[in-house]
PDB file of C-alpha atoms in Angstrom:
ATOM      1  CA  UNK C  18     102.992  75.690  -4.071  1.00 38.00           C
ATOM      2  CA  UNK C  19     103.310  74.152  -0.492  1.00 43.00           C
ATOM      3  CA  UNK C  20     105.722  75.183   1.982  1.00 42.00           C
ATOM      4  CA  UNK C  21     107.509  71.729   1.072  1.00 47.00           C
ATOM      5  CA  UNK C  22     108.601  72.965  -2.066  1.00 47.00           C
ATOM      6  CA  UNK C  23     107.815  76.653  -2.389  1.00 50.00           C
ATOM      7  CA  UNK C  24     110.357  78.812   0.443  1.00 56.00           C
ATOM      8  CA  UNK C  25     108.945  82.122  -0.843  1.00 56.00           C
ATOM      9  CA  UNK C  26     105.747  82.055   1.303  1.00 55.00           C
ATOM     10  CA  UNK C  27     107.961  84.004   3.731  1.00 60.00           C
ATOM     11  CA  UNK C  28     106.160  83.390   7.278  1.00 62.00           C
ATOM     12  CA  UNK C  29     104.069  80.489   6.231  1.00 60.00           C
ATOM     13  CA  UNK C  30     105.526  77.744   8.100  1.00 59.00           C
ATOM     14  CA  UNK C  31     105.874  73.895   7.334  1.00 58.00           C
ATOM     15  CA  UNK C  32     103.811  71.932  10.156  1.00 69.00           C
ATOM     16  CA  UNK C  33     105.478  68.700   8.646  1.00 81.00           C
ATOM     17  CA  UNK C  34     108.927  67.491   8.023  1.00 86.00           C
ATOM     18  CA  UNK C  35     109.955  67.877   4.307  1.00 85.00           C
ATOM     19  CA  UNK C  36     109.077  65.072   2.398  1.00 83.00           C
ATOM     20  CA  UNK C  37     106.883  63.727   4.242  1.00 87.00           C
ATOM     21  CA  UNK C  38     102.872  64.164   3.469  1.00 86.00           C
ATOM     22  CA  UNK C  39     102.939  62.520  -0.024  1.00 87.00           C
ATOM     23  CA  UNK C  40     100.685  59.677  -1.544  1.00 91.00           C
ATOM     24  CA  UNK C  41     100.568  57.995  -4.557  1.00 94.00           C
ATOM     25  CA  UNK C  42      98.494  54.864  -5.966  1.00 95.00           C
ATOM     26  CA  UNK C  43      98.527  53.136  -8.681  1.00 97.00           C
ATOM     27  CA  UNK C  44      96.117  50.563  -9.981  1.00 97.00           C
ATOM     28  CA  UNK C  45      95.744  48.043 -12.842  1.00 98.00           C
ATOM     29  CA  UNK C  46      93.170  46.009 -13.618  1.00 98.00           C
ATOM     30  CA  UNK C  47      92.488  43.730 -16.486  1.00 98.00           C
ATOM     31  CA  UNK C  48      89.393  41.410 -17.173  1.00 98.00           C
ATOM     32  CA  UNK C  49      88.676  38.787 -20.014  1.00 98.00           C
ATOM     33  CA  UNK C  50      85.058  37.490 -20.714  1.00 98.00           C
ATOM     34  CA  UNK C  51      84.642  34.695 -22.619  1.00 98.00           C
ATOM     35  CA  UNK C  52      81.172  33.063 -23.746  1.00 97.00           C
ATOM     36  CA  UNK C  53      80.285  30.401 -25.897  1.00 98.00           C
ATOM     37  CA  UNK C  54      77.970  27.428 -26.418  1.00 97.00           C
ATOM     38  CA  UNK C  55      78.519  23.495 -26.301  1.00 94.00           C
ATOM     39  CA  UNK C  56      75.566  21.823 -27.898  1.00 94.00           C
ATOM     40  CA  UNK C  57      72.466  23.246 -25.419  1.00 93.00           C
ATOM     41  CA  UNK C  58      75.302  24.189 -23.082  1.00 95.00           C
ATOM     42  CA  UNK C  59      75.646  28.078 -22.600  1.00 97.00           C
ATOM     43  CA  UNK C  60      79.219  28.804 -20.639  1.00 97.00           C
ATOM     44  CA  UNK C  61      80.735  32.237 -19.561  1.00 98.00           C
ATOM     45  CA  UNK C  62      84.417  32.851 -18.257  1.00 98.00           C
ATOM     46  CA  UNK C  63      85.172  36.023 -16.366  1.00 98.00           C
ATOM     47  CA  UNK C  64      89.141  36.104 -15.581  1.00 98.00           C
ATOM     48  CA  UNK C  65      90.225  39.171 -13.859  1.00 98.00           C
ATOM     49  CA  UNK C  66      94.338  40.169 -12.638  1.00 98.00           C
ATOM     50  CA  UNK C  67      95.101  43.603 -10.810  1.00 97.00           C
ATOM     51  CA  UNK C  68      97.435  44.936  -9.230  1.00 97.00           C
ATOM     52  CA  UNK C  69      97.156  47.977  -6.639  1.00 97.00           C
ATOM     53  CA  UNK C  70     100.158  50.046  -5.428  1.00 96.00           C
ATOM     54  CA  UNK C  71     100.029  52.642  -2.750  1.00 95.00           C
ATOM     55  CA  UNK C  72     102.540  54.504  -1.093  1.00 94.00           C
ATOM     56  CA  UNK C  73     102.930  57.400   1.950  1.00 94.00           C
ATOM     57  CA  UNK C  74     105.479  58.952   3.801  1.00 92.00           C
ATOM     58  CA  UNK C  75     104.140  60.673   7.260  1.00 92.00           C
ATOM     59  CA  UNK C  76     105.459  62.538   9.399  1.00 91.00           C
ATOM     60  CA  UNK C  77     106.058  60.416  12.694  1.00 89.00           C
ATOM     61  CA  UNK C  78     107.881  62.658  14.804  1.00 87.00           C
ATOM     62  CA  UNK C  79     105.166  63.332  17.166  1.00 83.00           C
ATOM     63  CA  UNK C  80     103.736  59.774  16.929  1.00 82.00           C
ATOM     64  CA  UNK C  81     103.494  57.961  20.247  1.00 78.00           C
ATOM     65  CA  UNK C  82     104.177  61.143  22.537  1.00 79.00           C
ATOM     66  CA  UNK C  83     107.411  61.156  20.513  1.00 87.00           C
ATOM     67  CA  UNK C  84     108.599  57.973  21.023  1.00 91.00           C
ATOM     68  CA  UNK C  85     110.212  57.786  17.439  1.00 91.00           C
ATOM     69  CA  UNK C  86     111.548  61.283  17.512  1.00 90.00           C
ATOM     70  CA  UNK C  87     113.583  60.661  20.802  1.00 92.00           C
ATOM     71  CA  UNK C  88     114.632  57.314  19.540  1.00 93.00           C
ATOM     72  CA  UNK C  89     116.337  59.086  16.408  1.00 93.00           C
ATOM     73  CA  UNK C  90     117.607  61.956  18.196  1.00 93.00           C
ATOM     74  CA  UNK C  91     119.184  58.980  20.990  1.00 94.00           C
ATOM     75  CA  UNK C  92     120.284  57.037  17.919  1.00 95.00           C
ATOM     76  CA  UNK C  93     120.893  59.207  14.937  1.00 95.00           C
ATOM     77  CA  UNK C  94     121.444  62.848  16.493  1.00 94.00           C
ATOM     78  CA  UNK C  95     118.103  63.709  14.733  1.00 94.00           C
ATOM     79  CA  UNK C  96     115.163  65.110  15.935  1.00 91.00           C
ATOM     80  CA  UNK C  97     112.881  63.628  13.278  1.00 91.00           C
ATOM     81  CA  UNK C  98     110.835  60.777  12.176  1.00 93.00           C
ATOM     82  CA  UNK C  99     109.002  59.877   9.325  1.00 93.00           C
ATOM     83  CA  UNK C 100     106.936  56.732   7.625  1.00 93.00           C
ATOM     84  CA  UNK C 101     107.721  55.907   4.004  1.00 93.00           C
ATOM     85  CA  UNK C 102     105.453  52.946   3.520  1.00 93.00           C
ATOM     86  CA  UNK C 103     104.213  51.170   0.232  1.00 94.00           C
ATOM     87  CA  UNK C 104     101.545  48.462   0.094  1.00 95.00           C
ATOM     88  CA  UNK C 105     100.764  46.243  -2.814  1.00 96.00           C
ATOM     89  CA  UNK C 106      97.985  44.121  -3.400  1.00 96.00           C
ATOM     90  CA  UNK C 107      97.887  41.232  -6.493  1.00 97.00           C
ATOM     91  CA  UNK C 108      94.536  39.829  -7.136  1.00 98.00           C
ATOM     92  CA  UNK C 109      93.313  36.861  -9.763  1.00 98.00           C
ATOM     93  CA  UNK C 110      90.255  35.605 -10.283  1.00 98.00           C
ATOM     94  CA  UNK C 111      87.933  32.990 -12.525  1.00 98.00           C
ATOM     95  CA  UNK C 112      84.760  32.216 -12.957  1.00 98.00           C
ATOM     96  CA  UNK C 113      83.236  29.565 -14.827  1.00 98.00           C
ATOM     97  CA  UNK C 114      79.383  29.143 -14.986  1.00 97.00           C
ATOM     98  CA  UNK C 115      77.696  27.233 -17.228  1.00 97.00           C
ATOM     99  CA  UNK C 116      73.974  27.598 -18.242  1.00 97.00           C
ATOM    100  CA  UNK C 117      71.719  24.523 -19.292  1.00 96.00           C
ATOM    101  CA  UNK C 118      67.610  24.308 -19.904  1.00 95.00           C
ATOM    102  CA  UNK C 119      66.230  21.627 -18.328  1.00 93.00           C
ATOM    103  CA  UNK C 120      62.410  21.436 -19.655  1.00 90.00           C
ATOM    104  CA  UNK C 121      60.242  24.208 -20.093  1.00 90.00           C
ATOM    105  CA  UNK C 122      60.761  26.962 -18.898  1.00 91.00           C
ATOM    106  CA  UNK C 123      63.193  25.706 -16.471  1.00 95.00           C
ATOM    107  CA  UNK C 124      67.288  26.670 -16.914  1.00 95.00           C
ATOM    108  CA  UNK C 125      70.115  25.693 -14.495  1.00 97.00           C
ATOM    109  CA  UNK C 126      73.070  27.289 -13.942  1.00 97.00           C
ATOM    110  CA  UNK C 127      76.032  25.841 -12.253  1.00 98.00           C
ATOM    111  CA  UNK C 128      79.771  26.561 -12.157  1.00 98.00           C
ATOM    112  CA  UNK C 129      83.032  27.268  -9.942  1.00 98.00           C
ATOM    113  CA  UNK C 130      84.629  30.244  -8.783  1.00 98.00           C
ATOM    114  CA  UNK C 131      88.633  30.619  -7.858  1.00 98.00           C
ATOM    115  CA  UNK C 132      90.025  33.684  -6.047  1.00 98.00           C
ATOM    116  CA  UNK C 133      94.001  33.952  -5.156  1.00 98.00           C
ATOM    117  CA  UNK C 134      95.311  37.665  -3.663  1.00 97.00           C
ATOM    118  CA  UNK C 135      98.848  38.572  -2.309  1.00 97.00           C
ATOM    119  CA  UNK C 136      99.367  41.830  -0.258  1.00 95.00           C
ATOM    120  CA  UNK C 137     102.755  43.040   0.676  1.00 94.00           C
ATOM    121  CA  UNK C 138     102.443  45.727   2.898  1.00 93.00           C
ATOM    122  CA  UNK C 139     105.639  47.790   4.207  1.00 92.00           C
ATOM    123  CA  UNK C 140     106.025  50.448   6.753  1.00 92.00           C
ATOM    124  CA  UNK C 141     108.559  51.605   7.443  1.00 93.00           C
ATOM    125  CA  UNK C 142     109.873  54.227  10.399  1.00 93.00           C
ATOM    126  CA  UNK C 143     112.919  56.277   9.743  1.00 94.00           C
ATOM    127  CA  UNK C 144     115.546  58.959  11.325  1.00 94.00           C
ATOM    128  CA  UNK C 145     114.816  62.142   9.428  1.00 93.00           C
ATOM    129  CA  UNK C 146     117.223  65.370   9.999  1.00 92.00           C
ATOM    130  CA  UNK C 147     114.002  68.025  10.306  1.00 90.00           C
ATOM    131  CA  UNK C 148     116.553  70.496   8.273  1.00 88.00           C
ATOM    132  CA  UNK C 149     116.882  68.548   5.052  1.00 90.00           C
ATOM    133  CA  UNK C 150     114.414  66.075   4.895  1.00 89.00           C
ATOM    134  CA  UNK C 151     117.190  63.112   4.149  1.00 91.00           C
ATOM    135  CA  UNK C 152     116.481  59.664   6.420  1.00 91.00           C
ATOM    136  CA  UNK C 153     119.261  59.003   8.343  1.00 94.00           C
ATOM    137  CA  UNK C 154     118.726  56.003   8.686  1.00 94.00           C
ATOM    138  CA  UNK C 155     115.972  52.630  10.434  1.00 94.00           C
ATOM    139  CA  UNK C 156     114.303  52.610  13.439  1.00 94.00           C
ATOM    140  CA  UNK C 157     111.641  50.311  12.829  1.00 93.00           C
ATOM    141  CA  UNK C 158     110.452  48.149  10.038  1.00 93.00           C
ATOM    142  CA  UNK C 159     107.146  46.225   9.888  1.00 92.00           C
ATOM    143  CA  UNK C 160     106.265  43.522   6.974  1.00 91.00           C
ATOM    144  CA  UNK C 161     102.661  42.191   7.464  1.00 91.00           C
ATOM    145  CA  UNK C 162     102.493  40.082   4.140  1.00 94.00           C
ATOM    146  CA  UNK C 163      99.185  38.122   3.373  1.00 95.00           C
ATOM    147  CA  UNK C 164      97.339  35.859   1.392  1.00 96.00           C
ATOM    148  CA  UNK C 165      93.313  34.933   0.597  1.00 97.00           C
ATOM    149  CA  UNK C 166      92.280  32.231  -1.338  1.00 97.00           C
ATOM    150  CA  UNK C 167      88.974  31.108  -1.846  1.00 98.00           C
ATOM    151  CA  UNK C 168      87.333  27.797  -4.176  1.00 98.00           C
ATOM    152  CA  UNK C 169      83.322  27.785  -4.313  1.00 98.00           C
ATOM    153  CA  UNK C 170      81.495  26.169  -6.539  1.00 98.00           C
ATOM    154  CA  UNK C 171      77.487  27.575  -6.749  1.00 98.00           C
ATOM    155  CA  UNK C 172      74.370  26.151  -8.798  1.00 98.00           C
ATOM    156  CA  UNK C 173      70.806  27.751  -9.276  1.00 97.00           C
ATOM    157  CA  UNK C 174      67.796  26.493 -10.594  1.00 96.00           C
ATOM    158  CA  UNK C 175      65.557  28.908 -12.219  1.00 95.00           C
ATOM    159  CA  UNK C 176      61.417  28.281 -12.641  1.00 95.00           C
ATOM    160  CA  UNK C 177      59.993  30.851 -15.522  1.00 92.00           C
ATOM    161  CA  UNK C 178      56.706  31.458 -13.640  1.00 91.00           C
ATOM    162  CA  UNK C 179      55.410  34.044 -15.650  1.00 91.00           C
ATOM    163  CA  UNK C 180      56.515  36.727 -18.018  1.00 87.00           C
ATOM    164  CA  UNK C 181      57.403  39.002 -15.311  1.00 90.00           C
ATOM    165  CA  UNK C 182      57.861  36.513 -12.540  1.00 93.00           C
ATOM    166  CA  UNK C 183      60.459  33.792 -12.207  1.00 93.00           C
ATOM    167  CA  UNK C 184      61.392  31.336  -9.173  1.00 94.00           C
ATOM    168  CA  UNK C 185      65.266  30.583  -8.459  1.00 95.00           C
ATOM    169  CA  UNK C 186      66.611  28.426  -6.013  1.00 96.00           C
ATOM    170  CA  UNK C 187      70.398  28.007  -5.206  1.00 97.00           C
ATOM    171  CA  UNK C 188      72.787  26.905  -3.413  1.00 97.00           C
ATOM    172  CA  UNK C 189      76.691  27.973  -3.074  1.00 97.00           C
ATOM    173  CA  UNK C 190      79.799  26.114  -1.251  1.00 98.00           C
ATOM    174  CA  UNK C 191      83.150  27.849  -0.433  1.00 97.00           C
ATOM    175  CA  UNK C 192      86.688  27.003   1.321  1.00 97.00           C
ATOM    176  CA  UNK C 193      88.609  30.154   2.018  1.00 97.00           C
ATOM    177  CA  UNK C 194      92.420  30.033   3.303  1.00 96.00           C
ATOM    178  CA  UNK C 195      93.825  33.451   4.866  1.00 94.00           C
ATOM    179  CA  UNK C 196      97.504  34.237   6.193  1.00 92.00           C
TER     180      UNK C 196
END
């Protein structure tokens, strides 16, 4: 065990407040392809959703030449400080492409692409009594929420050469918003 949870290591000592030093993440991700064919028209749809959760807790007691530590002992009569922070991240996506032959040996390929992602990170930095472990209450909190977006839309035009050899030419356009 660690000397967070196991107290019969005797005169191994904790370096770190108790509770502190854990991480955990969590991830889920889900994707749907879709293909089919209108008349000469091949089309593919890639659609993709996750969602990725993290979360910490440090030990902040010594952070900043112990800035946070003598802010809980002033505030809290405590001598500790930790960081429980959690950070998730939500992500969609689509892509539509579309695949057409145009003579001989020539195919073009056009579509659109659509990308939307969240994050919510949150830090927090808390009062911890060194002796139990239990926050005693804020000192700081910091939100930093965000958001991407980006539309493109992308074509290609591909020249069969020769068996092993092909030509493509292409061209893609994107807008991208970030907050």
């Amino acid at each position: 065990g660690t000397s967070d949870v196991d107290r019969a290591l005797g005169r191994f000592r904790q370096a770190a407040l108790l509770g502190t030093g854990g991480y955990g993440r969590s991830t889920d991700a889900y994707t749907l392809i879709m293909n089919g064919v209108l008349g000469r028209l091949d089309w593919t749809s890639v659609t993709g959703y996750n969602v990725d959760d993290v979360t910490s807790n440090r030990d902040a007691t010594a952070v900043a030449g112990g800035f946070f530590s003598s802010q809980a002992l002033s505030i809290y009569g405590v001598s500790g400080a930790g960081i429980p922070a959690s950070f998730r991240n939500q992500k969609f996506s689509e892509e539509l492409r579309f695949t057409l032959p145009i003579g001989a040996g020539i195919n073009w390929l056009f579509g659109a692409f659509y990308t939307d992602e969240d994050r919510r990170p949150v830090s927090d930095t808390v009062a911890v009594d060194p002796g139990t472990g239990e926050s005693e209450g804020l000192l700081l909190r910091t939100a930093n929420p965000g958001t991407y977006r980006e539309r493109a839309a992308f074509t290609n035009v591909t020249f069969d050469i020769a068996p092993r050899f092909d030509l493509q030419l292409g061209a893609r356009y994107a807008e991208s918003e970030q907050s």
